[in-house]
Tab-separated table of C-alpha atoms in Angstrom:
chain	number	residue	atom	x	y	z
A	1	UNK	CA	-135.569	60.752	-251.462
A	2	UNK	CA	-138.822	58.882	-251.993
A	3	UNK	CA	-141.983	58.507	-249.971
A	4	UNK	CA	-144.085	55.450	-249.231
A	5	UNK	CA	-146.351	54.435	-246.359
A	6	UNK	CA	-143.240	54.957	-244.256
A	7	UNK	CA	-141.084	57.927	-245.078
A	8	UNK	CA	-137.700	56.692	-246.214
A	9	UNK	CA	-134.531	58.141	-247.647
A	10	UNK	CA	-132.842	56.249	-250.474
A	11	UNK	CA	-129.109	56.444	-251.229
A	12	UNK	CA	-127.319	54.472	-253.938
A	13	UNK	CA	-128.332	51.626	-256.215
A	14	UNK	CA	-128.132	47.856	-256.096
A	15	UNK	CA	-129.095	45.267	-253.508
A	16	UNK	CA	-131.572	46.751	-250.999
A	17	UNK	CA	-130.292	47.399	-247.486
A	18	UNK	CA	-133.058	48.399	-245.063
A	19	UNK	CA	-131.877	50.479	-242.073
A	20	UNK	CA	-134.161	50.752	-239.030
A	21	UNK	CA	-133.456	53.263	-236.253
A	22	UNK	CA	-134.311	53.124	-232.558
A	23	UNK	CA	-136.902	54.562	-230.171
A	24	UNK	CA	-137.703	58.332	-230.355
A	25	UNK	CA	-134.904	59.087	-232.836
A	26	UNK	CA	-135.060	58.880	-236.639
A	27	UNK	CA	-133.018	57.682	-239.604
A	28	UNK	CA	-130.367	60.346	-239.022
A	29	UNK	CA	-128.949	58.328	-236.125
A	30	UNK	CA	-127.694	55.791	-238.697
A	31	UNK	CA	-126.197	58.227	-241.192
A	32	UNK	CA	-122.687	57.929	-239.684
A	33	UNK	CA	-122.565	54.556	-241.460
A	34	UNK	CA	-122.651	56.182	-244.913
A	35	UNK	CA	-118.840	56.380	-245.416
A	36	UNK	CA	-118.787	52.555	-245.387
A	37	UNK	CA	-120.341	52.603	-248.852
A	38	UNK	CA	-117.862	54.995	-250.466
A	39	UNK	CA	-115.812	52.086	-251.801
A	40	UNK	CA	-118.589	49.481	-251.700
A	41	UNK	CA	-120.913	50.138	-254.635
A	42	UNK	CA	-123.950	47.985	-255.240
A	43	UNK	CA	-126.029	48.739	-252.122
A	44	UNK	CA	-129.304	50.655	-252.233
A	45	UNK	CA	-129.662	52.029	-248.719
A	46	UNK	CA	-133.232	52.583	-247.539
A	47	UNK	CA	-133.249	54.579	-244.307
A	48	UNK	CA	-136.676	54.284	-242.675
A	49	UNK	CA	-138.454	56.661	-240.346
A	50	UNK	CA	-140.689	54.454	-238.215
A	51	UNK	CA	-144.298	55.565	-237.632
A	52	UNK	CA	-144.353	58.466	-235.181
A	53	UNK	CA	-140.667	59.165	-235.789
A	54	UNK	CA	-138.915	61.613	-238.085
A	55	UNK	CA	-141.088	62.459	-241.091
A	56	UNK	CA	-143.433	59.462	-240.728
A	57	UNK	CA	-146.840	60.126	-239.139
A	58	UNK	CA	-147.920	57.965	-236.234
A	59	UNK	CA	-150.108	54.936	-236.839
A	60	UNK	CA	-153.853	55.488	-236.999
A	61	UNK	CA	-154.297	52.963	-234.192
A	62	UNK	CA	-152.381	52.247	-230.985
A	63	UNK	CA	-148.591	52.174	-231.167
A	64	UNK	CA	-146.888	48.989	-230.002
A	65	UNK	CA	-143.864	46.902	-230.938
A	66	UNK	CA	-146.155	44.500	-232.782
A	67	UNK	CA	-147.882	47.308	-234.680
A	68	UNK	CA	-144.574	48.847	-235.750
A	69	UNK	CA	-143.275	45.459	-236.866
A	70	UNK	CA	-146.398	44.972	-238.995
A	71	UNK	CA	-145.929	48.441	-240.494
A	72	UNK	CA	-142.362	47.526	-241.488
A	73	UNK	CA	-143.527	44.195	-242.951
A	74	UNK	CA	-146.180	45.962	-245.014
A	75	UNK	CA	-143.592	48.444	-246.259
A	76	UNK	CA	-141.139	45.691	-247.233
A	77	UNK	CA	-143.885	43.798	-249.071
A	78	UNK	CA	-144.828	46.917	-251.033
A	79	UNK	CA	-141.335	48.282	-251.642
A	80	UNK	CA	-139.196	45.162	-252.118
A	81	UNK	CA	-141.579	42.366	-253.045
A	82	UNK	CA	-139.576	39.136	-253.276
A	83	UNK	CA	-136.166	40.755	-253.859
A	84	UNK	CA	-133.332	39.595	-251.592
A	85	UNK	CA	-132.235	42.270	-249.116
A	86	UNK	CA	-130.188	42.846	-245.987
A	87	UNK	CA	-131.202	44.742	-242.859
A	88	UNK	CA	-129.529	46.933	-240.233
A	89	UNK	CA	-131.295	47.619	-236.936
A	90	UNK	CA	-130.245	49.897	-234.087
A	91	UNK	CA	-131.652	49.583	-230.539
A	92	UNK	CA	-135.468	49.176	-230.863
A	93	UNK	CA	-134.839	48.892	-234.599
A	94	UNK	CA	-132.633	45.902	-233.791
A	95	UNK	CA	-135.651	44.144	-232.337
A	96	UNK	CA	-137.564	44.915	-235.536
A	97	UNK	CA	-134.642	43.734	-237.695
A	98	UNK	CA	-134.700	40.422	-235.833
A	99	UNK	CA	-138.428	40.170	-236.578
A	100	UNK	CA	-137.778	40.944	-240.246
A	101	UNK	CA	-135.204	38.139	-240.479
A	102	UNK	CA	-137.588	35.686	-238.826
A	103	UNK	CA	-140.463	36.750	-241.078
A	104	UNK	CA	-138.667	36.743	-244.444
A	105	UNK	CA	-136.193	33.906	-243.880
A	106	UNK	CA	-133.872	33.208	-246.792
A	107	UNK	CA	-134.986	36.388	-248.573
A	108	UNK	CA	-132.875	38.183	-245.944
A	109	UNK	CA	-129.197	37.961	-246.826
A	110	UNK	CA	-128.145	38.886	-243.311
A	111	UNK	CA	-128.520	41.478	-240.563
A	112	UNK	CA	-126.359	43.905	-238.605
A	113	UNK	CA	-127.733	44.452	-235.104
A	114	UNK	CA	-126.367	47.513	-233.321
A	115	UNK	CA	-127.108	47.464	-229.579
A	116	UNK	CA	-130.418	45.657	-230.261
A	117	UNK	CA	-133.270	45.553	-227.784
A	118	UNK	CA	-133.559	42.034	-226.340
A	119	UNK	CA	-135.025	42.527	-222.857
A	120	UNK	CA	-136.630	45.545	-221.243
A	121	UNK	CA	-137.375	47.208	-217.904
A	122	UNK	CA	-136.336	45.108	-214.900
A	123	UNK	CA	-135.366	42.121	-217.032
A	124	UNK	CA	-132.369	43.943	-218.518
A	125	UNK	CA	-128.829	43.228	-217.346
A	126	UNK	CA	-127.193	46.659	-217.265
A	127	UNK	CA	-123.635	47.734	-216.446
A	128	UNK	CA	-123.030	49.420	-213.098
A	129	UNK	CA	-120.885	52.286	-214.374
A	130	UNK	CA	-121.520	53.898	-217.725
A	131	UNK	CA	-120.061	57.436	-217.875
A	132	UNK	CA	-116.307	57.503	-218.448
A	133	UNK	CA	-115.720	61.247	-218.932
A	134	UNK	CA	-117.699	64.288	-217.829
A	135	UNK	CA	-117.205	67.887	-218.888
A	136	UNK	CA	-119.061	69.606	-216.067
A	137	UNK	CA	-118.789	73.033	-217.685
A	138	UNK	CA	-120.428	71.715	-220.849
A	139	UNK	CA	-123.166	69.905	-218.936
A	140	UNK	CA	-123.979	73.028	-216.945
A	141	UNK	CA	-124.636	74.918	-220.201
A	142	UNK	CA	-127.099	72.399	-221.596
A	143	UNK	CA	-130.861	72.496	-221.079
A	144	UNK	CA	-131.877	69.963	-218.437
A	145	UNK	CA	-133.764	67.695	-220.864
A	146	UNK	CA	-130.886	67.591	-223.356
A	147	UNK	CA	-128.374	66.990	-220.566
A	148	UNK	CA	-130.370	64.016	-219.259
A	149	UNK	CA	-130.710	62.371	-222.671
A	150	UNK	CA	-127.074	63.036	-223.527
A	151	UNK	CA	-125.932	61.388	-220.299
A	152	UNK	CA	-128.186	58.393	-220.820
A	153	UNK	CA	-126.934	57.303	-224.236
A	154	UNK	CA	-123.295	58.459	-224.467
A	155	UNK	CA	-120.344	57.184	-222.446
A	156	UNK	CA	-118.198	60.318	-222.796
A	157	UNK	CA	-119.953	63.541	-221.925
A	158	UNK	CA	-117.482	65.813	-223.685
A	159	UNK	CA	-117.680	68.558	-226.298
A	160	UNK	CA	-116.851	66.241	-229.249
A	161	UNK	CA	-119.474	63.737	-228.090
A	162	UNK	CA	-122.040	66.503	-227.680
A	163	UNK	CA	-121.413	67.721	-231.226
A	164	UNK	CA	-122.088	64.220	-232.547
A	165	UNK	CA	-125.168	63.840	-230.348
A	166	UNK	CA	-126.456	67.218	-231.510
A	167	UNK	CA	-125.974	66.310	-235.173
A	168	UNK	CA	-127.255	62.752	-235.317
A	169	UNK	CA	-129.374	62.002	-232.226
A	170	UNK	CA	-131.027	65.187	-231.043
A	171	UNK	CA	-132.862	66.096	-234.294
A	172	UNK	CA	-134.963	62.949	-234.156
A	173	UNK	CA	-135.585	63.300	-230.435
A	174	UNK	CA	-137.002	66.775	-231.007
A	175	UNK	CA	-139.552	65.768	-233.658
A	176	UNK	CA	-140.921	62.375	-232.545
A	177	UNK	CA	-144.584	61.986	-231.638
A	178	UNK	CA	-144.566	62.009	-227.842
A	179	UNK	CA	-148.003	60.438	-227.413
A	180	UNK	CA	-147.085	57.570	-229.725
A	181	UNK	CA	-143.781	57.154	-227.891
A	182	UNK	CA	-145.608	56.840	-224.561
A	183	UNK	CA	-147.836	54.131	-226.041
A	184	UNK	CA	-144.811	52.285	-227.384
A	185	UNK	CA	-142.965	52.518	-224.080
A	186	UNK	CA	-145.911	50.694	-222.485
A	187	UNK	CA	-145.845	47.906	-225.108
A	188	UNK	CA	-142.186	47.867	-226.080
A	189	UNK	CA	-141.377	44.199	-226.652
A	190	UNK	CA	-142.712	41.795	-229.228
A	191	UNK	CA	-144.743	39.014	-227.577
A	192	UNK	CA	-141.994	36.456	-228.218
A	193	UNK	CA	-138.384	36.539	-229.305
A	194	UNK	CA	-138.578	36.503	-233.119
A	195	UNK	CA	-135.919	33.769	-233.183
A	196	UNK	CA	-138.159	31.395	-231.230
A	197	UNK	CA	-140.632	31.271	-234.122
A	198	UNK	CA	-138.104	30.649	-236.875
A	199	UNK	CA	-135.412	28.144	-237.747
A	200	UNK	CA	-131.737	29.091	-237.488
A	201	UNK	CA	-130.853	31.743	-240.033
A	202	UNK	CA	-127.657	30.848	-241.840
A	203	UNK	CA	-127.000	34.202	-243.467
A	204	UNK	CA	-124.138	36.412	-242.366
A	205	UNK	CA	-124.966	38.436	-239.269
A	206	UNK	CA	-123.252	41.022	-237.088
A	207	UNK	CA	-123.916	41.939	-233.453
A	208	UNK	CA	-122.371	45.095	-231.973
A	209	UNK	CA	-122.832	45.858	-228.273
A	210	UNK	CA	-120.976	48.129	-225.860
A	211	UNK	CA	-119.698	47.780	-222.301
A	212	UNK	CA	-121.098	51.168	-221.254
A	213	UNK	CA	-124.601	50.842	-222.722
A	214	UNK	CA	-126.893	52.074	-219.940
A	215	UNK	CA	-130.055	51.469	-221.964
A	216	UNK	CA	-129.951	47.865	-223.207
A	217	UNK	CA	-126.655	46.568	-221.798
A	218	UNK	CA	-124.586	43.917	-223.568
A	219	UNK	CA	-124.886	40.609	-221.725
A	220	UNK	CA	-128.471	39.823	-222.741
A	221	UNK	CA	-127.639	40.337	-226.408
A	222	UNK	CA	-125.066	37.539	-226.399
A	223	UNK	CA	-127.924	35.027	-226.106
A	224	UNK	CA	-128.682	35.800	-229.754
A	225	UNK	CA	-125.525	34.010	-230.898
A	226	UNK	CA	-127.155	30.613	-230.585
A	227	UNK	CA	-129.802	31.541	-233.152
A	228	UNK	CA	-127.414	32.809	-235.835
A	229	UNK	CA	-124.630	30.291	-236.607
A	230	UNK	CA	-122.790	32.775	-238.865
A	231	UNK	CA	-122.961	35.763	-236.513
A	232	UNK	CA	-119.902	37.852	-235.656
A	233	UNK	CA	-120.141	39.572	-232.258
A	234	UNK	CA	-118.208	42.571	-230.958
A	235	UNK	CA	-118.436	44.159	-227.502
A	236	UNK	CA	-116.905	47.626	-227.716
A	237	UNK	CA	-115.415	49.363	-224.689
A	238	UNK	CA	-115.585	53.085	-224.032
A	239	UNK	CA	-118.850	53.573	-225.902
A	240	UNK	CA	-122.492	54.065	-224.922
A	241	UNK	CA	-125.807	53.313	-226.595
A	242	UNK	CA	-125.010	54.914	-229.970
A	243	UNK	CA	-121.759	53.247	-231.055
A	244	UNK	CA	-122.277	54.142	-234.729
A	245	UNK	CA	-122.234	57.786	-233.584
A	246	UNK	CA	-119.802	57.750	-230.670
A	247	UNK	CA	-117.243	55.344	-232.181
A	248	UNK	CA	-118.169	55.504	-235.844
A	249	UNK	CA	-114.787	54.329	-237.110
A	250	UNK	CA	-114.913	51.055	-235.176
A	251	UNK	CA	-118.506	50.340	-236.155
A	252	UNK	CA	-117.886	51.203	-239.791
A	253	UNK	CA	-115.028	48.722	-239.819
A	254	UNK	CA	-117.269	45.966	-238.484
A	255	UNK	CA	-120.148	46.822	-240.796
A	256	UNK	CA	-117.779	46.993	-243.760
A	257	UNK	CA	-116.512	43.470	-243.109
A	258	UNK	CA	-120.110	42.269	-242.730
A	259	UNK	CA	-121.051	43.814	-246.082
A	260	UNK	CA	-118.006	42.230	-247.711
A	261	UNK	CA	-119.068	38.832	-246.331
A	262	UNK	CA	-122.557	39.281	-247.752
A	263	UNK	CA	-121.125	39.966	-251.195
A	264	UNK	CA	-118.446	37.293	-250.955
């Protein structure tokens, strides 16, 4: 583990792979991806904690999508210089990963976007039904705040899903800076789609969305395909807003094939 302007956890050696988590969680939400690398040496995984999340302090000024993107750019400049790298972004981190690809162009080998933020608030296209299973006895035992968050981001509200949520999602939720999060919620989108300011990126890209995502949906994300000619897209069924947690095996399979394509 090393520390920079942004706290980050480093695993492995080789080509840098920057992993950017979503809103109000921290890098732990992406750790279910780690088994992908067991038989894929040569990747130096850099798991970020965004400002105001995990072990990273909030920004000294106002928190916004633009400010967080600039913080990530500054970190990449300092940590990676001109080295080629790949990027993974989940949810809000998917929006930042898109900005990273637009900013660094051919230096970025490719990106994996897991349920990325594309639109927000009333502009989102969301599914009508999102919860597929409910364990009412379990839900009755949970504190109200935990129960609400659990139901918002998972499609199956069962004991196994709760155990995963408690291990990978809840720790970050409990330590984020709430004032910074409120500022970010009010200024959540970058001023323009990052793709609109950049030429088509011809690296290898992956998009993973889910049919039961009650937070960002899946239809809006498909518009990204036109900007990435070499993008593979998967829409998973039976999964909510944290597919790398709730259906880790499926997501690891997709991410593994993406990594193989980057090295191929």
